[in-house]
Amino acid sequence: MRSNHFNLSVRQKMLMSNRSESDAPDTTDPRKRHNYKNVAIIGGGLAGLSTAHHLLEKTKLDQGALRVTIFDKAPVGMGGASSVAGGLVHPFSPRGKLVHMGNEAMASSSHLIDAACLEEPSCVLRKQLYRLALTDQQASDLKNTATQYPQYATWMDAAQIKQVCRIEETPSSSHVLGGLKLSNGCQVIHVPTYLKGLWNSCIHLSNGTVEWIQTKDEDTNWLSSHYLQPFDCVVLSAGSGLLQDSILSQLNTPVNSGGKHETLTTLPVDLVRGQSLEMIMGSSVGGTKTPEREAMLCGKYLTPLPQTAESKQQGEERILMGSTHEYRENAFTEEEVVKEIKERTYDLAPDVWDTARVDRITSGVRVQSHRGQFGRLPMIGKIGQLN
Ligand SMILES: Cc1cc2nc3c(=O)[nH]c(=O)nc-3n(C[C@H](O)[C@H](O)[C@H](O)COP(=O)(O)OP(=O)(O)OC[C@H]3O[C@@H](n4cnc5c(N)ncnc54)[C@H](O)[C@@H]3O)c2cc1C
């Protein structure tokens, strides 16, 4: 059974092909006669770069004990689902329950964000975010969250949260019944900037030995076992590319299935498409200067984006809007994306829709595990030796 090879209780989504169990250098292949562990990471998005950072931190007192090479088809911060993510960091499920290992995940995320911030201080956009309740059930769930997890969540009534989130008092916003302020590690990051910061931190930790190799779509030679042979361990963290770009089948990685060797070509996951809109608007509404826009979430999200030199000069505000539930297999047309997101977010930010223009439509595909006892968990698993 293939699924036996996956331990669904661990947080990071990566598959490891571990070629050497012992710490001693492997001398069977002349290219592996070295005194350090040589690790390849395929895919440098949120999963791959945090793996690199954790590994380098673990060996930083033993400089030279580890070499890390990241293979990615995109430059740092520009590939995969990570490059288009909303950047909302919090540990709660849609119903306000703490996700499995949520406290550990928050501690680990905060640690990585702090490291990235030393390199790219502008990667944190807001130190808090707001989760709105739009139905009585949501209000009741989120009040429970505030009672159970006061370290992260504070309940705010409708008037308070509307004021902070700049939601106008109109008949259509009367369905905002209150919500949570999420803070103390819950925050909003600009993911591409964060990934650049984390990569720079990897460079420092490794004394400049970490390498980023940008691969070409048309050349898949680097995926051959010959090319990967010098590595002691290959971490596969290419997100949807594992399946969409057939990385698994190209690696031809055998798994032991009840004594029989099979080739792993698929994973027990779904691919989920998500789209968002980058919008630009004048920073003052109705002629008066308004307070900073906060990030909010409720089945859809609205988050601030970093200012560019041009938007600063023009006094403009940049905003990202998206919906957290997209299950379409085929890509939407641009008109469909705008219509869909407008329908879902208009009531929350009519001022944005009435005055802003859509600057860019972004889309990405993320990998989602199947729902289990603890909800949907990221996956980790170990697969056999490469051929
Ligand atoms: C629109 C949208 C909004 C989201 N918002 C949030 C949010 O607010 N908060 C949150 O927690 N999560 C959010 N997510 C989910 C989050 O983005 C993903 O769970 C996360 O980015 C997955 O990271 P990853 O490193 O596993 O995969 P990816 O980010 O997909 O990274 C894979 C990497 O592998 C590289 N790669 C792929 N194929 C190949 C190949 N053939 N060869 C070489 N390299 C390859 C890619 O270039 C990329 O760098 C959002 C997702 C989407 C799509």
Tab-separated table of C-alpha atoms and ligand atoms in Angstrom:
chain	number	residue	atom	x	y	z
A	1	MET	CA	0.000	0.000	0.000
A	2	ARG	CA	1.590	3.258	-1.082
A	3	SER	CA	-0.065	5.308	1.602
A	4	ASN	CA	1.869	3.307	4.225
A	5	HIS	CA	4.919	5.228	3.171
A	6	PHE	CA	3.482	8.519	4.352
A	7	ASN	CA	3.411	9.718	7.890
A	8	LEU	CA	0.569	12.230	7.893
A	9	SER	CA	1.287	13.577	11.346
A	10	VAL	CA	4.277	15.709	10.521
A	11	ARG	CA	4.121	19.288	9.362
A	12	GLN	CA	6.381	19.773	6.433
A	13	LYS	CA	5.463	18.534	3.026
A	14	MET	CA	8.501	16.783	1.702
A	15	LEU	CA	9.493	13.412	0.465
A	16	MET	CA	12.937	12.249	1.243
A	17	SER	CA	15.002	9.782	-0.628
A	18	ASN	CA	17.713	9.025	1.867
A	19	ARG	CA	20.678	7.397	0.225
A	20	SER	CA	22.959	6.911	3.176
A	21	GLU	CA	21.943	5.848	6.670
A	22	SER	CA	25.373	6.259	8.235
A	23	ASP	CA	27.106	9.527	9.022
A	24	ALA	CA	30.353	8.283	7.532
A	25	PRO	CA	31.107	9.498	4.018
A	26	ASP	CA	29.944	7.089	1.332
A	27	THR	CA	32.902	5.916	-0.711
A	28	THR	CA	31.113	3.613	-3.149
A	29	ASP	CA	30.585	6.423	-5.669
A	30	PRO	CA	33.767	8.473	-6.285
A	31	ARG	CA	31.639	11.627	-6.559
A	32	LYS	CA	30.435	11.082	-2.994
A	33	ARG	CA	33.861	10.908	-1.354
A	34	HIS	CA	33.553	13.970	0.811
A	35	ASN	CA	33.231	14.722	4.483
A	36	TYR	CA	29.945	16.558	4.398
A	37	LYS	CA	26.322	15.588	3.868
A	38	ASN	CA	25.280	16.660	0.412
A	39	VAL	CA	21.574	17.523	0.234
A	40	ALA	CA	19.559	18.430	-2.866
A	41	ILE	CA	16.208	20.172	-2.419
A	42	ILE	CA	13.927	20.125	-5.446
A	43	GLY	CA	11.613	23.146	-5.158
A	44	GLY	CA	12.489	26.247	-3.118
A	45	GLY	CA	9.019	27.517	-2.132
A	46	LEU	CA	7.825	27.846	1.480
A	47	ALA	CA	8.426	24.130	2.163
A	48	GLY	CA	11.803	23.771	0.413
A	49	LEU	CA	13.376	26.966	1.751
A	50	SER	CA	12.254	26.349	5.317
A	51	THR	CA	13.701	22.829	5.055
A	52	ALA	CA	17.009	24.300	3.867
A	53	HIS	CA	17.010	26.850	6.689
A	54	HIS	CA	16.247	24.301	9.414
A	55	LEU	CA	18.961	21.935	8.118
A	56	LEU	CA	21.554	24.716	7.947
A	57	GLU	CA	20.681	25.941	11.438
A	58	LYS	CA	21.104	22.450	12.836
A	59	THR	CA	24.626	22.221	11.433
A	60	LYS	CA	25.740	25.828	11.841
A	61	LEU	CA	28.067	24.995	14.752
A	62	ASP	CA	29.691	22.368	12.593
A	63	GLN	CA	30.535	24.547	9.576
A	64	GLY	CA	31.174	22.506	6.482
A	65	ALA	CA	29.177	19.465	7.669
A	66	LEU	CA	26.398	20.117	5.173
A	67	ARG	CA	26.046	21.299	1.584
A	68	VAL	CA	22.620	22.307	0.324
A	69	THR	CA	21.706	22.781	-3.334
A	70	ILE	CA	18.228	23.955	-4.303
A	71	PHE	CA	16.910	23.165	-7.785
A	72	ASP	CA	14.013	25.355	-8.870
A	73	LYS	CA	12.610	26.372	-12.220
A	74	ALA	CA	11.972	29.915	-10.936
A	75	PRO	CA	14.139	32.545	-9.233
A	76	VAL	CA	13.916	32.891	-5.426
A	77	GLY	CA	10.408	33.950	-4.324
A	78	MET	CA	8.908	33.714	-7.794
A	79	GLY	CA	7.776	30.106	-8.150
A	80	GLY	CA	4.824	27.940	-7.230
A	81	ALA	CA	1.870	28.609	-4.950
A	82	SER	CA	4.134	30.414	-2.474
A	83	SER	CA	4.779	33.286	-4.871
A	84	VAL	CA	1.060	34.169	-5.046
A	85	ALA	CA	-0.018	33.308	-1.478
A	86	GLY	CA	-1.910	35.868	0.595
A	87	GLY	CA	0.695	35.599	3.357
A	88	LEU	CA	-1.845	35.273	6.174
A	89	VAL	CA	-0.126	33.412	9.021
A	90	HIS	CA	-2.342	31.966	11.778
A	91	PRO	CA	-2.985	28.528	13.300
A	92	PHE	CA	-6.784	28.230	13.011
A	93	SER	CA	-9.087	26.098	10.871
A	94	PRO	CA	-12.067	27.721	9.094
A	95	ARG	CA	-14.184	26.953	12.186
A	96	GLY	CA	-11.648	28.555	14.508
A	97	LYS	CA	-10.127	25.335	15.869
A	98	LEU	CA	-6.391	25.200	16.554
A	99	VAL	CA	-4.898	23.012	13.809
A	100	HIS	CA	-2.872	19.925	14.749
A	101	MET	CA	0.496	21.080	16.169
A	102	GLY	CA	-0.674	24.677	15.697
A	103	ASN	CA	1.412	26.042	18.582
A	104	GLU	CA	4.566	24.329	17.304
A	105	ALA	CA	3.858	25.594	13.778
A	106	MET	CA	3.425	29.144	15.088
A	107	ALA	CA	6.695	28.977	17.041
A	108	SER	CA	8.536	27.631	14.007
A	109	SER	CA	6.970	30.184	11.623
A	110	SER	CA	7.786	33.072	13.966
A	111	HIS	CA	11.379	31.874	14.188
A	112	LEU	CA	11.730	31.709	10.392
A	113	ILE	CA	10.005	35.070	9.886
A	114	ASP	CA	12.376	36.667	12.432
A	115	ALA	CA	15.353	35.227	10.520
A	116	ALA	CA	13.986	36.485	7.177
A	117	CYS	CA	13.243	39.903	8.707
A	118	LEU	CA	16.890	40.399	9.629
A	119	GLU	CA	17.600	40.287	5.889
A	120	GLU	CA	14.382	41.794	4.502
A	121	PRO	CA	12.702	43.863	7.252
A	122	SER	CA	9.813	44.827	4.961
A	123	CYS	CA	8.602	41.224	4.619
A	124	VAL	CA	6.167	41.644	7.543
A	125	LEU	CA	3.225	43.738	6.376
A	126	ARG	CA	1.053	43.629	9.512
A	127	LYS	CA	1.606	42.216	13.008
A	128	GLN	CA	-2.076	41.254	13.263
A	129	LEU	CA	-5.006	40.199	11.106
A	130	TYR	CA	-8.775	40.140	11.529
A	131	ARG	CA	-11.090	37.183	11.111
A	132	LEU	CA	-14.726	38.231	10.532
A	133	ALA	CA	-17.878	36.413	11.653
A	134	LEU	CA	-20.631	36.638	9.037
A	135	THR	CA	-23.149	34.172	10.524
A	136	ASP	CA	-24.397	33.378	14.040
A	137	GLN	CA	-22.589	30.023	13.857
A	138	GLN	CA	-19.296	31.722	12.961
A	139	ALA	CA	-19.770	34.278	15.743
A	140	SER	CA	-20.310	31.494	18.254
A	141	ASP	CA	-17.298	29.480	16.937
A	142	LEU	CA	-14.986	32.486	16.971
A	143	LYS	CA	-16.066	33.591	20.468
A	144	ASN	CA	-15.080	30.092	21.624
A	145	THR	CA	-11.726	30.507	19.892
A	146	ALA	CA	-11.126	33.755	21.818
A	147	THR	CA	-11.984	32.028	25.105
A	148	GLN	CA	-9.782	28.999	24.425
A	149	TYR	CA	-6.791	30.706	22.829
A	150	PRO	CA	-6.552	34.201	24.348
A	151	GLN	CA	-2.822	34.198	23.572
A	152	TYR	CA	-3.702	34.600	19.866
A	153	ALA	CA	-7.337	35.693	19.611
A	154	THR	CA	-9.404	38.585	21.003
A	155	TRP	CA	-13.138	38.918	20.247
A	156	MET	CA	-14.276	42.307	18.889
A	157	ASP	CA	-17.886	43.373	18.436
A	158	ALA	CA	-19.274	44.429	15.054
A	159	ALA	CA	-18.762	48.173	15.514
A	160	GLN	CA	-15.154	47.761	16.700
A	161	ILE	CA	-14.074	45.412	13.943
A	162	LYS	CA	-15.796	47.421	11.202
A	163	GLN	CA	-13.986	50.526	12.337
A	164	VAL	CA	-10.565	48.858	12.407
A	165	CYS	CA	-11.130	47.095	9.072
A	166	ARG	CA	-12.617	50.188	7.397
A	167	ILE	CA	-15.886	48.395	6.598
A	168	GLU	CA	-18.518	51.018	5.861
A	169	GLU	CA	-21.809	50.944	7.822
A	170	THR	CA	-24.195	50.021	5.025
A	171	PRO	CA	-27.155	47.615	4.892
A	172	SER	CA	-24.965	45.108	3.061
A	173	SER	CA	-22.317	45.143	5.809
A	174	SER	CA	-24.910	44.409	8.516
A	175	HIS	CA	-23.999	40.712	8.219
A	176	VAL	CA	-20.612	41.435	9.867
A	177	LEU	CA	-21.438	40.303	13.403
A	178	GLY	CA	-18.016	40.806	14.959
A	179	GLY	CA	-14.752	38.939	14.694
A	180	LEU	CA	-11.334	38.120	16.039
A	181	LYS	CA	-8.182	40.127	16.218
A	182	LEU	CA	-5.396	37.564	15.706
A	183	SER	CA	-1.928	38.573	16.899
A	184	ASN	CA	1.072	37.380	18.937
A	185	GLY	CA	2.717	35.597	15.996
A	186	CYS	CA	-0.355	35.720	13.748
A	187	GLN	CA	0.695	38.181	11.081
A	188	VAL	CA	0.724	39.055	7.408
A	189	ILE	CA	3.867	38.599	5.369
A	190	HIS	CA	4.696	39.414	1.783
A	191	VAL	CA	5.717	35.913	0.799
A	192	PRO	CA	8.097	36.694	-2.117
A	193	THR	CA	10.000	39.197	0.078
A	194	TYR	CA	9.977	36.755	2.996
A	195	LEU	CA	11.432	33.987	0.790
A	196	LYS	CA	14.193	36.311	-0.406
A	197	GLY	CA	14.996	37.105	3.234
A	198	LEU	CA	15.027	33.429	4.163
A	199	TRP	CA	17.301	32.624	1.222
A	200	ASN	CA	19.756	35.359	2.283
A	201	SER	CA	19.680	33.944	5.780
A	202	CYS	CA	20.539	30.498	4.306
A	203	ILE	CA	23.502	32.090	2.520
A	204	HIS	CA	24.791	33.509	5.802
A	205	LEU	CA	24.186	30.323	7.785
A	206	SER	CA	26.045	28.251	5.188
A	207	ASN	CA	28.929	30.697	4.826
A	208	GLY	CA	27.977	31.162	1.196
A	209	THR	CA	28.055	27.489	0.207
A	210	VAL	CA	24.310	27.044	-0.391
A	211	GLU	CA	23.464	27.037	-4.109
A	212	TRP	CA	20.294	27.873	-6.077
A	213	ILE	CA	20.258	26.215	-9.485
A	214	GLN	CA	17.574	27.519	-11.810
A	215	THR	CA	16.465	24.695	-14.059
A	216	LYS	CA	15.030	25.010	-17.543
A	217	ASP	CA	11.602	23.585	-18.365
A	218	GLU	CA	12.849	21.989	-21.581
A	219	ASP	CA	15.837	20.321	-19.896
A	220	THR	CA	14.938	17.560	-17.458
A	221	ASN	CA	18.388	15.910	-17.494
A	222	TRP	CA	19.089	17.230	-14.030
A	223	LEU	CA	16.330	14.923	-12.765
A	224	SER	CA	18.235	11.861	-13.929
A	225	SER	CA	19.628	9.558	-11.306
A	226	HIS	CA	23.103	10.123	-12.792
A	227	TYR	CA	22.917	13.848	-12.031
A	228	LEU	CA	21.462	13.350	-8.553
A	229	GLN	CA	23.819	10.498	-7.642
A	230	PRO	CA	26.342	12.683	-5.731
A	231	PHE	CA	23.664	13.722	-3.255
A	232	ASP	CA	23.257	11.786	-0.024
A	233	CYS	CA	19.670	12.896	0.304
A	234	VAL	CA	17.142	14.370	-2.131
A	235	VAL	CA	14.239	16.359	-0.680
A	236	LEU	CA	11.261	16.671	-3.006
A	237	SER	CA	9.315	19.835	-2.192
A	238	ALA	CA	8.192	21.029	-5.611
A	239	GLY	CA	4.526	21.418	-4.616
A	240	SER	CA	2.143	20.766	-7.492
A	241	GLY	CA	5.183	20.418	-9.812
A	242	LEU	CA	5.739	16.965	-8.322
A	243	LEU	CA	2.629	15.828	-10.178
A	244	GLN	CA	2.028	18.449	-12.885
A	245	ASP	CA	5.620	18.291	-14.135
A	246	SER	CA	5.784	14.523	-13.542
A	247	ILE	CA	8.830	14.897	-11.282
A	248	LEU	CA	7.903	11.747	-9.391
A	249	SER	CA	7.625	9.591	-12.477
A	250	GLN	CA	10.768	11.079	-14.041
A	251	LEU	CA	12.749	10.256	-10.927
A	252	ASN	CA	11.387	6.735	-11.222
A	253	THR	CA	11.641	6.319	-7.461
A	254	PRO	CA	10.795	2.796	-6.347
A	255	VAL	CA	8.789	2.165	-3.187
A	256	ASN	CA	8.642	-1.110	-1.359
A	257	SER	CA	5.048	-2.240	-1.410
A	258	GLY	CA	4.585	-5.440	0.571
A	259	GLY	CA	7.924	-6.845	-0.595
A	260	LYS	CA	7.251	-5.806	-4.212
A	261	HIS	CA	8.983	-2.781	-5.726
A	262	GLU	CA	6.687	-0.292	-7.392
A	263	THR	CA	7.395	3.084	-8.916
A	264	LEU	CA	5.891	6.073	-7.124
A	265	THR	CA	4.077	8.219	-9.675
A	266	THR	CA	1.322	9.781	-7.637
A	267	LEU	CA	0.463	10.943	-4.116
A	268	PRO	CA	-2.738	10.859	-2.037
A	269	VAL	CA	-3.440	14.570	-2.606
A	270	ASP	CA	-5.678	16.939	-4.569
A	271	LEU	CA	-4.464	19.907	-6.577
A	272	VAL	CA	-6.338	23.087	-5.668
A	273	ARG	CA	-6.286	26.162	-7.858
A	274	GLY	CA	-6.410	29.623	-6.298
A	275	GLN	CA	-6.547	33.086	-7.828
A	276	SER	CA	-6.113	36.563	-6.472
A	277	LEU	CA	-6.210	40.145	-7.668
A	278	GLU	CA	-3.622	42.819	-7.082
A	279	MET	CA	-5.451	46.145	-6.998
A	280	ILE	CA	-4.308	49.748	-6.905
A	281	MET	CA	-6.289	52.624	-5.448
A	282	GLY	CA	-5.774	56.194	-4.279
A	283	SER	CA	-4.803	56.243	-0.593
A	284	SER	CA	-7.535	58.699	0.411
A	285	VAL	CA	-11.213	57.909	0.166
A	286	GLY	CA	-13.703	60.796	0.058
A	287	GLY	CA	-10.865	63.311	0.176
A	288	THR	CA	-9.733	62.489	3.731
A	289	LYS	CA	-6.632	60.537	4.725
A	290	THR	CA	-7.692	57.139	6.030
A	291	PRO	CA	-5.877	54.877	8.510
A	292	GLU	CA	-3.686	51.984	7.330
A	293	ARG	CA	-5.693	49.156	5.838
A	294	GLU	CA	-5.684	45.969	7.887
A	295	ALA	CA	-5.771	42.400	6.577
A	296	MET	CA	-9.054	40.538	6.927
A	297	LEU	CA	-10.190	37.028	6.312
A	298	CYS	CA	-13.557	35.213	6.140
A	299	GLY	CA	-13.627	32.679	3.302
A	300	LYS	CA	-12.135	35.477	1.251
A	301	TYR	CA	-9.235	37.735	2.092
A	302	LEU	CA	-8.056	41.264	1.648
A	303	THR	CA	-4.473	42.109	2.537
A	304	PRO	CA	-2.228	45.104	2.004
A	305	LEU	CA	0.668	44.737	-0.453
A	306	PRO	CA	4.029	46.486	-0.111
A	307	GLN	CA	4.281	49.905	-1.675
A	308	THR	CA	6.430	50.270	-4.768
A	309	ALA	CA	8.475	53.420	-5.405
A	310	GLU	CA	5.857	54.411	-7.982
A	311	SER	CA	2.820	53.769	-5.770
A	312	LYS	CA	4.463	55.761	-2.956
A	313	GLN	CA	5.106	58.667	-5.265
A	314	GLN	CA	1.522	58.568	-6.566
A	315	GLY	CA	0.113	58.228	-3.021
A	316	GLU	CA	-1.528	54.955	-4.045
A	317	GLU	CA	-2.417	51.901	-2.005
A	318	ARG	CA	-1.809	48.341	-3.237
A	319	ILE	CA	-4.153	45.601	-2.076
A	320	LEU	CA	-4.434	41.855	-2.651
A	321	MET	CA	-7.887	40.278	-2.770
A	322	GLY	CA	-8.698	36.625	-3.089
A	323	SER	CA	-10.901	33.795	-2.073
A	324	THR	CA	-9.701	30.917	0.074
A	325	HIS	CA	-11.914	28.282	-1.562
A	326	GLU	CA	-11.188	27.565	-5.207
A	327	TYR	CA	-11.745	24.051	-6.413
A	328	ARG	CA	-11.979	24.506	-10.160
A	329	GLU	CA	-9.862	22.096	-12.132
A	330	ASN	CA	-9.493	24.383	-15.135
A	331	ALA	CA	-8.165	27.907	-14.938
A	332	PHE	CA	-10.753	30.695	-14.829
A	333	THR	CA	-10.683	33.320	-17.564
A	334	GLU	CA	-9.548	36.760	-16.370
A	335	GLU	CA	-13.150	38.053	-16.499
A	336	GLU	CA	-14.335	35.086	-14.437
A	337	VAL	CA	-11.648	35.667	-11.784
A	338	VAL	CA	-12.610	39.327	-11.394
A	339	LYS	CA	-16.357	38.537	-11.318
A	340	GLU	CA	-15.933	35.688	-8.831
A	341	ILE	CA	-13.712	37.613	-6.411
A	342	LYS	CA	-15.812	40.778	-6.730
A	343	GLU	CA	-18.986	38.862	-5.838
A	344	ARG	CA	-17.317	37.420	-2.776
A	345	THR	CA	-15.541	40.529	-1.499
A	346	TYR	CA	-17.627	43.538	-2.562
A	347	ASP	CA	-19.491	43.895	0.749
A	348	LEU	CA	-16.259	43.922	2.721
A	349	ALA	CA	-14.552	46.631	0.752
A	350	PRO	CA	-16.939	48.512	-1.550
A	351	ASP	CA	-14.535	51.471	-1.535
A	352	VAL	CA	-11.851	49.284	-3.117
A	353	TRP	CA	-14.166	47.919	-5.798
A	354	ASP	CA	-15.668	51.335	-6.553
A	355	THR	CA	-12.379	53.182	-6.924
A	356	ALA	CA	-9.515	50.739	-7.492
A	357	ARG	CA	-8.258	49.195	-10.698
A	358	VAL	CA	-7.099	45.621	-11.135
A	359	ASP	CA	-3.363	45.702	-11.759
A	360	ARG	CA	-2.557	41.988	-11.999
A	361	ILE	CA	-4.292	38.639	-11.713
A	362	THR	CA	-2.217	35.944	-10.070
A	363	SER	CA	-2.959	32.259	-9.844
A	364	GLY	CA	-1.340	29.202	-8.354
A	365	VAL	CA	-1.949	25.551	-7.660
A	366	ARG	CA	-1.366	24.133	-4.225
A	367	VAL	CA	-1.298	20.568	-3.051
A	368	GLN	CA	-3.903	19.565	-0.495
A	369	SER	CA	-3.846	16.324	1.454
A	370	HIS	CA	-7.005	14.313	2.023
A	371	ARG	CA	-9.032	15.051	5.146
A	372	GLY	CA	-8.151	12.729	8.023
A	373	GLN	CA	-8.750	12.446	11.765
A	374	PHE	CA	-6.931	15.742	12.399
A	375	GLY	CA	-8.249	17.565	9.327
A	376	ARG	CA	-6.003	18.201	6.337
A	377	LEU	CA	-2.392	17.855	7.337
A	378	PRO	CA	0.732	18.694	5.412
A	379	MET	CA	2.566	15.541	4.454
A	380	ILE	CA	5.972	14.088	4.956
A	381	GLY	CA	7.137	10.739	3.723
A	382	LYS	CA	10.244	8.845	2.861
A	383	ILE	CA	10.614	6.995	-0.382
A	384	GLY	CA	13.146	4.472	-1.525
A	385	GLN	CA	16.484	4.702	-3.250
A	386	LEU	CA	16.712	6.364	-6.615
A	387	ASN	CA	17.591	4.021	-9.457
B	1	LIG	C1	-3.901	32.089	-4.362
B	1	LIG	C2	-3.336	31.377	-3.146
B	1	LIG	C3	-3.369	32.024	-1.904
B	1	LIG	C4	-2.849	31.393	-0.759
B	1	LIG	N1	-2.845	32.074	0.431
B	1	LIG	C5	-2.309	31.495	1.546
B	1	LIG	C6	-2.248	32.205	2.792
B	1	LIG	O1	-2.669	33.361	2.902
B	1	LIG	N2	-1.714	31.570	3.880
B	1	LIG	C7	-1.223	30.285	3.786
B	1	LIG	O2	-0.742	29.750	4.806
B	1	LIG	N3	-1.261	29.594	2.615
B	1	LIG	C8	-1.780	30.171	1.501
B	1	LIG	N4	-1.813	29.482	0.308
B	1	LIG	C9	-1.251	28.126	0.278
B	1	LIG	C10	0.277	28.198	0.190
B	1	LIG	O3	0.638	29.102	-0.825
B	1	LIG	C11	0.857	26.819	-0.142
B	1	LIG	O4	0.386	25.868	0.780
B	1	LIG	C12	2.385	26.858	-0.061
B	1	LIG	O5	2.884	27.937	-0.815
B	1	LIG	C13	2.970	25.554	-0.573
B	1	LIG	O6	4.367	25.671	-0.554
B	1	LIG	P1	5.288	24.573	-1.238
B	1	LIG	O7	6.684	25.014	-1.024
B	1	LIG	O8	4.881	23.230	-0.780
B	1	LIG	O9	4.919	24.591	-2.800
B	1	LIG	P2	5.133	25.744	-3.870
B	1	LIG	O10	4.986	27.080	-3.286
B	1	LIG	O11	4.262	25.413	-5.029
B	1	LIG	O12	6.667	25.618	-4.250
B	1	LIG	C14	7.137	24.686	-5.173
B	1	LIG	C15	8.451	25.180	-5.727
B	1	LIG	O13	8.919	24.162	-6.619
B	1	LIG	C16	9.257	24.736	-7.864
B	1	LIG	N5	8.975	23.746	-8.910
B	1	LIG	C17	7.768	23.249	-9.276
B	1	LIG	N6	7.920	22.376	-10.289
B	1	LIG	C18	9.249	22.319	-10.560
B	1	LIG	C19	10.035	21.607	-11.520
B	1	LIG	N7	9.482	20.784	-12.409
B	1	LIG	N8	11.368	21.800	-11.529
B	1	LIG	C20	11.952	22.656	-10.644
B	1	LIG	N9	11.260	23.360	-9.721
B	1	LIG	C21	9.929	23.191	-9.680
B	1	LIG	C22	8.382	25.977	-7.997
B	1	LIG	O14	8.978	26.937	-8.860
B	1	LIG	C23	8.306	26.463	-6.545
B	1	LIG	O15	9.349	27.356	-6.227
B	1	LIG	C24	-2.315	30.082	-0.852
B	1	LIG	C25	-2.277	29.431	-2.100
B	1	LIG	C26	-2.766	30.069	-3.239
B	1	LIG	C27	-2.685	29.367	-4.575
